[in-house]
Coordinates of N, CA and C in Angstrom, one line a residue:
Chain A
X1 N -15.9 14.2 11.3 CA -14.8 13.5 11.4 C -14.7 12.7 12.8
X2 N -14.8 11.3 12.6 CA -14.5 10.3 13.9 C -13.0 10.3 13.9
X3 N -12.3 10.3 15.2 CA -11.6 10.2 15.5 C -11.4 8.9 16.8
X4 N -10.5 8.2 16.5 CA -10.5 7.1 17.4 C -9.0 6.6 18.3
X5 N -9.3 6.8 19.7 CA -7.6 6.7 20.2 C -7.7 5.5 21.1
X6 N -6.4 4.6 21.2 CA -6.5 3.1 21.7 C -5.5 3.6 22.9
X7 N -5.5 2.7 23.8 CA -5.1 2.3 24.9 C -3.8 2.1 24.7
X8 N -2.6 2.7 25.5 CA -1.3 2.2 25.0 C -0.6 0.7 25.1
X9 N 0.8 0.8 24.9 CA 1.5 -0.5 24.5 C 1.1 -1.7 25.9
X10 N 1.0 -3.0 25.6 CA 1.0 -3.8 26.9 C 2.3 -5.2 26.6
X11 N 2.8 -5.6 27.7 CA 3.5 -6.4 27.6 C 2.5 -7.7 28.7
X12 N 2.6 -8.8 28.4 CA 1.7 -9.9 28.7 C 2.7 -11.1 29.0
X13 N 2.2 -12.1 30.0 CA 2.9 -13.4 30.2 C 1.8 -14.6 29.4
X14 N 2.6 -15.4 28.7 CA 1.3 -16.5 28.2 C 0.8 -16.8 28.9
X15 N -0.5 -17.0 28.7 CA -1.9 -17.7 29.4 C -2.6 -16.4 29.8
X16 N -2.3 -15.6 30.0 CA -3.0 -14.5 30.3 C -4.0 -13.6 29.4
X17 N -4.6 -12.5 29.9 CA -5.5 -12.3 28.8 C -5.1 -10.4 28.8
X18 N -5.5 -9.8 27.7 CA -5.2 -8.3 27.7 C -6.7 -7.7 26.9
X19 N -6.8 -6.5 27.4 CA -8.1 -5.8 27.1 C -7.5 -4.4 26.5
X20 N -7.8 -4.2 25.2 CA -7.6 -3.0 24.6 C -8.6 -2.0 24.3
X21 N -8.6 -0.6 24.6 CA -9.4 0.4 24.6 C -9.4 1.0 23.3
X22 N -10.7 1.8 22.8 CA -10.8 2.3 21.6 C -11.9 3.4 21.8
X23 N -11.1 4.6 22.0 CA -12.4 5.9 22.6 C -12.5 6.5 21.7
X24 N -13.6 6.6 21.2 CA -14.3 7.7 20.0 C -14.5 9.0 20.2
X25 N -14.2 10.0 19.4 CA -14.6 10.9 19.9 C -15.2 11.6 18.1
X26 N -16.1 12.6 18.1 CA -16.7 12.9 16.8 C -18.0 12.1 16.4
X27 N -18.0 11.3 17.2 CA -19.4 10.1 16.7 C -19.6 9.4 17.9
X28 N -20.7 8.5 17.7 CA -20.9 7.9 18.8 C -21.0 6.3 18.6
X29 N -20.2 5.6 19.5 CA -19.5 4.6 18.7 C -20.5 3.3 18.6
X30 N -21.7 3.6 19.5 CA -22.9 2.5 19.2 C -23.5 2.8 18.1
X31 N -23.2 3.8 17.3 CA -24.1 4.0 15.9 C -23.1 3.5 14.7
X32 N -22.2 2.9 15.1 CA -21.4 2.4 14.0 C -20.9 0.7 14.2
X33 N -20.3 0.2 13.2 CA -19.9 -1.0 13.2 C -18.2 -0.7 13.7
X34 N -17.7 -1.5 14.7 CA -16.6 -1.5 15.5 C -15.6 -3.2 15.2
X35 N -14.5 -3.0 14.1 CA -14.1 -3.9 14.1 C -12.4 -4.0 14.7
X36 N -12.0 -5.2 14.9 CA -10.6 -5.6 15.5 C -9.8 -6.3 14.6
X37 N -8.5 -5.3 13.8 CA -7.6 -6.0 13.3 C -6.4 -6.0 13.6
X38 N -5.9 -7.1 13.6 CA -4.4 -7.2 14.2 C -3.1 -7.1 13.0
X39 N -2.2 -7.0 13.3 CA -1.0 -7.1 12.5 C 0.5 -7.4 12.9
X40 N 0.5 -8.7 12.8 CA 1.9 -9.5 13.9 C 3.1 -8.8 12.9
X41 N 4.0 -8.7 13.7 CA 5.2 -7.7 13.2 C 5.8 -7.8 12.0
X42 N 6.2 -7.4 10.8 CA 6.4 -7.5 9.6 C 5.3 -8.2 8.3
X43 N 4.1 -8.4 9.2 CA 3.1 -9.2 8.5 C 1.8 -8.4 8.1
X44 N 0.8 -8.9 7.2 CA 0.0 -8.4 6.9 C -1.5 -8.1 7.5
X45 N -2.6 -7.9 7.4 CA -3.9 -7.2 8.4 C -4.4 -8.9 8.5
X46 N -4.9 -8.8 9.7 CA -5.9 -9.9 10.0 C -7.2 -9.4 10.7
X47 N -8.2 -9.9 9.7 CA -9.3 -9.2 10.4 C -9.8 -10.3 11.9
X48 N -10.1 -10.0 13.1 CA -10.3 -10.7 14.5 C -11.7 -11.0 14.2
X49 N -12.4 -9.9 14.3 CA -14.1 -9.7 14.3 C -14.4 -8.4 14.4
X50 N -15.9 -8.3 14.5 CA -16.5 -7.4 14.7 C -17.8 -7.2 15.4
X51 N -18.3 -6.1 16.2 CA -19.6 -6.0 16.8 C -20.6 -4.6 15.8
X52 N -21.9 -4.9 16.0 CA -22.8 -4.2 15.5 C -23.5 -3.7 16.8
X53 N -23.0 -2.9 17.6 CA -23.6 -2.5 19.2 C -25.0 -2.3 18.6
X54 N -25.5 -1.5 17.5 CA -27.0 -1.2 17.6 C -28.0 -2.4 17.2
X55 N -27.1 -3.5 16.6 CA -28.0 -4.6 16.2 C -27.5 -5.2 17.5
X56 N -27.0 -5.4 18.3 CA -26.4 -6.0 19.2 C -26.0 -7.6 19.0
X57 N -24.8 -7.4 18.1 CA -24.5 -8.6 17.1 C -22.7 -8.3 17.3
X58 N -22.3 -9.8 17.4 CA -20.8 -9.8 17.0 C -20.5 -10.8 16.1
X59 N -19.5 -10.7 15.5 CA -19.0 -11.6 14.5 C -17.4 -12.1 14.7
X60 N -16.8 -13.0 15.1 CA -16.0 -13.6 15.2 C -15.1 -14.3 14.2
X61 N -14.0 -13.7 14.0 CA -13.3 -15.3 13.0 C -12.9 -16.4 14.3
X62 N -13.4 -17.3 13.1 CA -13.1 -18.7 13.7 C -12.1 -19.0 14.6
X63 N -10.9 -18.6 14.2 CA -9.7 -19.0 15.0 C -9.9 -18.2 16.4
X64 N -10.4 -17.2 16.4 CA -10.5 -16.4 17.8 C -11.5 -16.6 18.8
X65 N -12.5 -17.5 18.0 CA -14.0 -18.0 19.0 C -13.6 -18.8 20.0
X66 N -14.0 -17.8 21.0 CA -13.7 -18.6 22.4 C -12.7 -17.9 23.0
X67 N -11.9 -17.1 22.5 CA -10.7 -16.1 23.3 C -10.9 -14.9 23.4
X68 N -12.0 -14.3 22.4 CA -11.9 -12.9 22.0 C -13.4 -12.5 22.2
X69 N -13.7 -11.3 22.9 CA -14.6 -10.7 23.4 C -14.5 -9.2 23.0
X70 N -15.3 -8.9 22.3 CA -15.3 -7.6 21.9 C -16.8 -6.5 22.1
X71 N -16.5 -5.6 23.0 CA -17.8 -4.7 23.3 C -17.6 -3.2 23.1
X72 N -18.9 -2.5 23.4 CA -18.4 -1.2 23.7 C -19.8 -0.8 24.6
X73 N -18.9 0.4 25.5 CA -19.7 1.0 26.8 C -19.8 2.7 26.3
X74 N -21.1 2.9 26.1 CA -21.7 4.1 25.6 C -21.5 5.4 26.1
X75 N -21.5 5.1 27.2 CA -21.3 6.1 28.6 C -19.8 6.7 28.5
X76 N -18.9 6.0 27.7 CA -17.9 6.6 27.7 C -17.8 6.4 25.8
X77 N -18.0 6.1 25.3 CA -17.8 6.4 23.9 C -16.8 5.2 23.6
X78 N -16.4 4.2 24.0 CA -15.7 3.4 24.0 C -15.6 1.7 23.6
X79 N -15.1 1.4 22.8 CA -14.7 0.1 22.3 C -13.8 -0.9 22.9
X80 N -14.0 -2.0 23.1 CA -13.0 -2.5 24.0 C -12.8 -4.5 23.5
X81 N -11.6 -4.5 22.9 CA -11.6 -6.0 22.4 C -10.4 -6.6 24.0
X82 N -10.8 -8.1 24.3 CA -10.2 -8.6 25.0 C -9.9 -10.0 24.6
X83 N -8.6 -10.2 25.0 CA -8.2 -11.6 24.0 C -7.5 -12.0 25.2
X84 N -8.1 -13.7 25.3 CA -7.5 -14.3 26.6 C -6.3 -15.3 26.2
X85 N -6.2 -16.5 26.9 CA -5.0 -17.3 26.9 C -4.0 -17.0 25.6
X86 N -3.4 -15.7 26.0 CA -2.3 -15.3 25.5 C -1.2 -16.1 24.9
X87 N -0.4 -16.1 23.7 CA 0.7 -16.9 23.3 C 1.4 -15.9 22.7
X88 N 2.7 -16.5 22.1 CA 3.4 -15.3 21.9 C 3.3 -15.2 20.2
X89 N 2.6 -15.9 19.8 CA 1.7 -15.6 18.4 C 0.7 -14.6 17.9
X90 N 0.4 -14.3 19.6 CA -0.5 -13.0 19.7 C 0.2 -11.9 19.4
X91 N 1.5 -11.9 19.7 CA 2.3 -10.6 19.3 C 1.8 -10.1 18.4
X92 N 1.6 -8.5 18.5 CA 1.1 -8.0 17.4 C 0.5 -6.5 17.6
X93 N 0.1 -5.4 16.6 CA -0.4 -4.4 16.7 C -1.9 -4.7 16.3
X94 N -2.6 -4.2 17.4 CA -4.4 -4.5 17.4 C -4.9 -2.9 16.9
X95 N -5.4 -3.0 16.0 CA -6.1 -1.8 15.5 C -7.8 -2.0 15.9
X96 N -8.4 -0.5 16.1 CA -9.6 -0.8 16.0 C -10.0 -0.1 14.9
X97 N -11.3 -0.5 14.2 CA -11.3 0.4 12.8 C -12.8 0.1 12.9
X98 N -13.3 1.3 12.4 CA -14.8 1.8 12.7 C -15.1 1.8 11.2
X99 N -16.6 1.3 11.0 CA -17.3 1.4 9.6 C -18.5 2.2 9.8
X100 N -18.3 3.3 9.1 CA -19.8 4.1 9.3 C -20.8 3.9 8.9
X101 N -21.0 2.7 8.1 CA -22.0 2.3 7.7 C -23.0 0.8 9.0
X102 N -22.4 0.8 9.9 CA -22.6 0.1 10.7 C -23.0 -1.4 10.7
X103 N -22.2 -1.8 9.4 CA -22.0 -3.4 8.8 C -20.8 -4.0 9.0
X104 N -20.1 -3.5 9.2 CA -18.4 -4.0 9.5 C -18.0 -4.8 8.1
X105 N -18.0 -3.8 7.1 CA -17.6 -4.0 5.9 C -16.4 -3.7 5.5
X106 N -16.4 -2.1 5.5 CA -14.8 -1.8 5.0 C -14.8 -0.9 6.1
X107 N -13.5 -0.3 6.6 CA -13.1 0.4 7.6 C -12.7 2.0 7.1
X108 N -13.5 2.6 7.1 CA -13.7 4.3 7.6 C -12.4 5.0 8.4
X109 N -12.5 4.8 9.4 CA -11.7 5.3 10.4 C -10.6 4.1 11.2
X110 N -9.6 4.1 11.6 CA -8.7 3.5 12.2 C -8.3 4.3 13.8
X111 N -8.1 3.4 14.5 CA -7.2 3.9 15.7 C -5.5 3.9 15.3
X112 N -4.8 4.4 16.2 CA -3.4 4.4 16.2 C -2.6 3.0 16.3
X113 N -3.3 2.1 16.9 CA -2.7 0.7 17.0 C -2.1 0.6 18.3
X114 N -2.2 -0.5 18.8 CA -1.9 -0.7 20.1 C -0.8 -1.8 20.1
X115 N 0.4 -1.8 20.5 CA 1.3 -3.1 20.2 C 1.0 -3.8 21.7
X116 N 0.6 -5.1 21.4 CA 0.5 -6.0 22.2 C 1.8 -7.1 22.3
X117 N 2.6 -7.3 23.3 CA 4.3 -8.3 23.4 C 3.8 -9.3 24.3
X118 N 3.7 -10.5 23.8 CA 3.4 -11.4 24.8 C 4.9 -12.2 24.9
X119 N 5.3 -12.3 26.5 CA 6.2 -12.7 26.2 C 6.8 -13.4 28.0
X120 N 7.6 -14.1 28.3 CA 7.3 -15.0 29.4 C 8.6 -13.9 30.3
Chain B
X1 N -13.4 -19.8 4.1 CA -13.2 -18.4 4.3 C -12.4 -18.1 2.9
X2 N -12.8 -17.0 2.7 CA -12.5 -16.1 1.3 C -11.1 -16.0 1.1
X3 N -10.1 -16.5 0.1 CA -8.6 -15.9 0.2 C -8.5 -14.9 -0.8
X4 N -7.8 -13.9 -0.1 CA -7.4 -12.9 -0.9 C -6.0 -13.1 -1.4
X5 N -5.4 -12.9 -3.0 CA -4.4 -13.3 -3.4 C -3.9 -12.0 -3.9
X6 N -2.9 -11.3 -3.5 CA -2.5 -9.9 -4.4 C -1.2 -10.5 -5.3
X7 N -0.8 -9.5 -6.4 CA 0.4 -9.6 -7.2 C 0.8 -7.9 -7.4
X8 N 1.9 -7.8 -7.7 CA 3.1 -8.7 -7.2 C 2.9 -8.4 -5.4
X9 N 3.9 -8.7 -5.2 CA 4.4 -8.9 -3.6 C 5.0 -7.5 -3.3
X10 N 6.1 -7.4 -4.4 CA 6.6 -5.9 -4.0 C 6.7 -5.2 -5.6
X11 N 6.8 -3.7 -5.5 CA 6.9 -3.5 -7.1 C 7.4 -2.3 -6.8
X12 N 8.5 -2.0 -7.4 CA 9.5 -0.6 -7.8 C 9.1 0.0 -8.8
X13 N 8.7 1.3 -8.8 CA 8.7 2.3 -9.8 C 9.1 3.4 -9.5
X14 N 8.8 4.4 -10.9 CA 9.5 5.6 -10.8 C 8.1 6.7 -10.9
X15 N 8.6 7.7 -10.4 CA 7.5 9.0 -10.2 C 7.1 9.2 -11.8
X16 N 5.6 9.3 -11.9 CA 5.2 9.2 -13.0 C 4.7 8.1 -13.7
X17 N 5.1 6.9 -13.1 CA 5.0 5.6 -13.9 C 3.0 5.1 -13.7
X18 N 2.6 4.6 -14.4 CA 1.5 3.9 -14.1 C 1.6 2.8 -13.8
X19 N 1.2 2.6 -12.4 CA 1.0 1.5 -11.5 C 0.0 0.4 -11.4
X20 N 0.0 -0.8 -11.2 CA -1.2 -1.7 -11.3 C -1.0 -2.4 -10.3
X21 N -1.5 -3.1 -9.5 CA -2.0 -4.1 -8.4 C -3.2 -4.9 -8.6
X22 N -3.3 -6.1 -8.9 CA -4.0 -7.1 -8.8 C -4.6 -7.9 -7.6
X23 N -5.8 -7.7 -7.5 CA -6.2 -8.7 -6.4 C -7.1 -9.8 -6.7
X24 N -6.9 -11.1 -6.2 CA -7.4 -12.2 -7.2 C -8.5 -12.8 -5.7
X25 N -9.9 -12.9 -5.7 CA -10.2 -13.9 -4.9 C -10.6 -15.3 -5.0
X26 N -10.7 -16.3 -3.9 CA -10.9 -17.6 -4.1 C -12.2 -17.9 -4.7
X27 N -13.3 -16.8 -4.7 CA -14.9 -16.9 -5.0 C -15.3 -15.8 -5.6
X28 N -15.9 -15.8 -6.1 CA -16.8 -14.2 -6.5 C -17.2 -13.7 -5.1
X29 N -16.8 -12.2 -5.1 CA -17.2 -11.4 -4.2 C -18.0 -10.5 -4.9
X30 N -19.0 -10.4 -5.7 CA -19.5 -9.3 -6.5 C -18.4 -8.0 -6.6
X31 N -18.5 -7.1 -6.2 CA -17.8 -5.9 -6.1 C -17.4 -5.6 -4.6
X32 N -17.4 -6.4 -4.1 CA -17.7 -5.9 -2.4 C -16.0 -6.0 -1.9
X33 N -15.7 -5.3 -2.5 CA -13.8 -5.0 -2.1 C -13.7 -3.7 -2.1
X34 N -12.4 -3.7 -1.1 CA -12.0 -2.1 -0.7 C -10.7 -2.3 -0.8
X35 N -10.0 -1.0 -0.8 CA -8.5 -0.9 -1.1 C -7.8 0.2 0.2
X36 N -6.9 -0.4 0.8 CA -6.2 0.4 1.5 C -4.7 0.7 1.4
X37 N -4.4 1.8 1.9 CA -3.0 2.2 1.9 C -2.2 2.4 3.2
X38 N -1.3 1.5 3.3 CA -0.8 1.8 4.9 C 0.7 2.2 4.8
X39 N 1.1 3.1 5.5 CA 2.6 3.9 5.2 C 3.2 3.2 7.0
X40 N 4.5 2.9 6.6 CA 5.1 2.4 8.0 C 5.2 2.9 9.0
X41 N 4.6 2.4 9.6 CA 4.4 2.9 11.6 C 2.8 3.2 11.7
X42 N 2.2 3.2 10.7 CA 1.0 3.8 10.6 C -0.3 3.0 10.2
X43 N -1.4 3.3 11.0 CA -2.7 2.4 10.7 C -2.9 2.5 9.1
X44 N -3.8 1.5 8.7 CA -4.3 1.4 7.1 C -5.1 2.9 7.0
X45 N -5.5 3.3 5.7 CA -6.0 4.4 5.5 C -7.1 3.6 4.1
X46 N -8.1 4.1 4.3 CA -9.3 3.6 3.2 C -8.9 4.5 2.0
X47 N -8.7 3.9 0.8 CA -8.5 4.6 -0.6 C -10.1 4.3 -1.4
X48 N -10.4 2.8 -1.4 CA -11.3 2.6 -2.4 C -12.5 1.7 -2.0
X49 N -13.9 1.8 -2.3 CA -14.7 0.5 -1.6 C -15.5 0.7 -2.5
X50 N -16.3 -0.6 -2.8 CA -17.3 -1.3 -3.7 C -16.2 -1.4 -4.7
X51 N -15.2 -1.9 -4.9 CA -14.3 -1.9 -6.1 C -13.8 -1.0 -6.7
X52 N -14.8 0.4 -6.9 CA -14.2 1.5 -7.5 C -14.5 2.9 -7.2
X53 N -15.1 2.7 -6.0 CA -15.9 4.3 -5.5 C -14.7 4.4 -4.6
X54 N -14.3 5.9 -5.1 CA -13.2 6.9 -4.6 C -13.6 7.4 -3.1
X55 N -12.9 7.2 -2.2 CA -13.2 7.8 -1.0 C -12.7 9.1 -1.0
X56 N -13.9 10.4 -0.3 CA -13.4 11.2 -0.7 C -11.9 12.2 -0.1
X57 N -11.6 12.9 -0.8 CA -10.3 13.2 -0.4 C -9.1 12.4 -1.1
X58 N -9.4 11.3 -1.5 CA -8.0 10.6 -2.0 C -8.0 11.1 -3.7
X59 N -6.8 11.1 -4.0 CA -6.6 11.8 -5.3 C -7.2 10.7 -6.4
X60 N -7.2 11.6 -7.7 CA -8.2 11.1 -8.6 C -6.9 10.1 -9.2
X61 N -5.7 10.2 -8.7 CA -4.4 9.2 -9.7 C -4.8 7.7 -9.2
X62 N -5.8 7.7 -8.1 CA -6.0 6.5 -7.5 C -7.0 5.9 -8.4
X63 N -7.6 4.8 -9.2 CA -8.8 3.8 -9.3 C -8.7 2.6 -9.4
X64 N -10.0 2.2 -8.9 CA -10.2 0.6 -9.0 C -11.2 0.3 -9.7
X65 N -10.9 -1.4 -10.1 CA -11.6 -1.6 -11.2 C -11.8 -3.3 -10.8
X66 N -13.0 -4.1 -11.5 CA -13.1 -5.4 -11.3 C -14.4 -5.7 -10.7
X67 N -14.6 -7.1 -10.8 CA -15.8 -7.5 -10.3 C -15.8 -9.2 -10.5
X68 N -16.4 -9.8 -9.6 CA -16.1 -11.2 -9.4 C -15.2 -11.7 -8.8
X69 N -14.2 -12.1 -9.2 CA -12.7 -12.9 -8.3 C -11.5 -11.7 -8.8
X70 N -11.4 -10.9 -10.1 CA -10.4 -10.6 -10.0 C -10.5 -8.8 -10.3
X71 N -9.7 -8.0 -9.5 CA -9.6 -6.5 -9.1 C -8.2 -6.1 -9.4
X72 N -8.3 -4.9 -9.9 CA -7.2 -4.0 -9.9 C -7.0 -2.6 -9.2
X73 N -6.3 -2.3 -8.7 CA -6.1 -0.9 -8.1 C -4.9 -0.2 -9.3
X74 N -5.2 0.9 -9.5 CA -4.2 1.7 -10.5 C -3.9 2.7 -10.1
X75 N -2.7 3.0 -10.0 CA -1.9 4.5 -10.0 C -1.6 4.8 -11.0
X76 N -2.2 6.1 -11.5 CA -1.9 6.5 -12.6 C -0.9 7.1 -13.2
X77 N -0.4 7.9 -12.5 CA 0.7 8.8 -12.2 C 1.4 8.3 -11.0
X78 N 2.6 7.8 -10.6 CA 3.1 7.4 -9.2 C 3.5 8.6 -8.6
X79 N 3.0 9.3 -7.4 CA 4.0 10.7 -6.6 C 4.8 9.9 -5.7
X80 N 5.3 10.7 -5.4 CA 6.6 10.3 -4.1 C 6.0 9.8 -2.6
X81 N 4.7 10.1 -2.8 CA 4.0 10.2 -1.6 C 3.0 8.9 -1.5
X82 N 3.1 8.1 -2.4 CA 2.7 6.9 -2.9 C 3.0 5.7 -2.3
X83 N 4.4 6.0 -1.7 CA 5.0 4.8 -1.0 C 4.2 3.8 0.0
X84 N 4.3 2.6 0.3 CA 3.9 2.3 1.2 C 3.5 0.9 0.7
X85 N 2.5 0.2 1.5 CA 1.9 -1.5 1.5 C 0.6 -1.1 1.2
X86 N -0.1 -1.6 0.0 CA -1.6 -1.4 -0.4 C -2.1 -3.0 -0.3
X87 N -3.2 -3.1 0.4 CA -3.7 -4.2 0.8 C -5.5 -3.9 0.3
X88 N -5.5 -5.3 -0.2 CA -7.3 -5.4 -0.6 C -8.0 -5.9 0.3
X89 N -9.4 -6.2 0.3 CA -10.3 -6.4 1.5 C -11.5 -6.7 0.9
X90 N -11.7 -8.3 1.2 CA -13.1 -8.4 0.7 C -14.6 -8.4 1.4
X91 N -15.4 -8.0 1.6 CA -16.6 -8.0 2.7 C -17.7 -8.6 2.1
X92 N -17.6 -9.7 1.2 CA -18.8 -10.4 0.6 C -19.2 -11.4 1.6
X93 N -18.1 -12.0 2.9 CA -18.7 -12.9 3.3 C -17.8 -12.7 4.7
X94 N -18.2 -13.3 5.9 CA -17.4 -13.7 7.1 C -16.5 -14.8 6.9
X95 N -15.3 -14.6 7.7 CA -14.8 -13.5 7.9 C -14.4 -12.7 7.3
X96 N -14.3 -11.2 7.2 CA -13.4 -10.4 6.3 C -12.2 -11.0 6.3
X97 N -11.4 -10.7 5.0 CA -10.2 -11.0 5.0 C -9.3 -9.9 3.8
X98 N -8.4 -10.1 4.2 CA -7.5 -9.1 3.5 C -6.5 -9.8 2.7
X99 N -5.7 -9.2 1.4 CA -4.6 -9.6 1.0 C -3.6 -9.7 1.7
X100 N -2.6 -10.2 0.8 CA -1.1 -10.3 2.1 C -0.4 -8.9 1.8
X101 N -0.8 -8.1 0.8 CA -0.1 -6.7 0.6 C 0.7 -6.6 -0.8
X102 N 1.0 -5.4 -1.1 CA 1.6 -5.1 -2.1 C 2.7 -3.9 -1.8
X103 N 3.8 -4.1 -1.6 CA 5.0 -3.2 -1.0 C 5.3 -2.3 -2.4
X104 N 5.0 -1.1 -2.2 CA 5.4 0.0 -3.4 C 6.5 0.8 -3.1
X105 N 7.4 0.4 -3.7 CA 8.9 1.3 -3.5 C 8.9 2.0 -4.6
X106 N 9.6 3.3 -4.3 CA 9.6 4.4 -5.3 C 11.4 4.8 -5.6

């Protein structure tokens, strides 16, 4: 049973960056696919992108291209998502989601979510 | 991008009712569809993958069907714990996309 524990809530200024972590236990993060999904207040789910560490590939949704970077650190079994040039519309809960098949298809396990608030 | 459209947006039903949620894709996605349940303040929980494969541990009252562009999630006998918002998600192409959600009230 894989568990994903994310870092705590963040408050950021517009134009700054945020880096959210997602620590895995019960499995090696590099053996799976890791995606990041966000949910704005009262809204639905939005896939931001995903990485497949075994293949060294990342696939980002077009609207986040150039602003998002997803990585993993095998030594700490942690995945990271960094989003830059923050604006108020980026206020959302950010979830990491793990795909056991390592293809970033559907998501078997989810972190608890990290609230990122962007406000001046 | 492949657009996913769910109906209805909100559904109010009673315990024991048979409930059906529809998800339509803007183009054929074969059977590459998953369903999730999300309860307030919690992360989504995977229920079904490949349109009709039930995740281990998910009650058998949940079932999925469909292929191509039209899919359904059925709860055969609604239980009090089945409240929440249900989302479909396609994984036929990138970016992965979700439906807008169907809120189930009991």
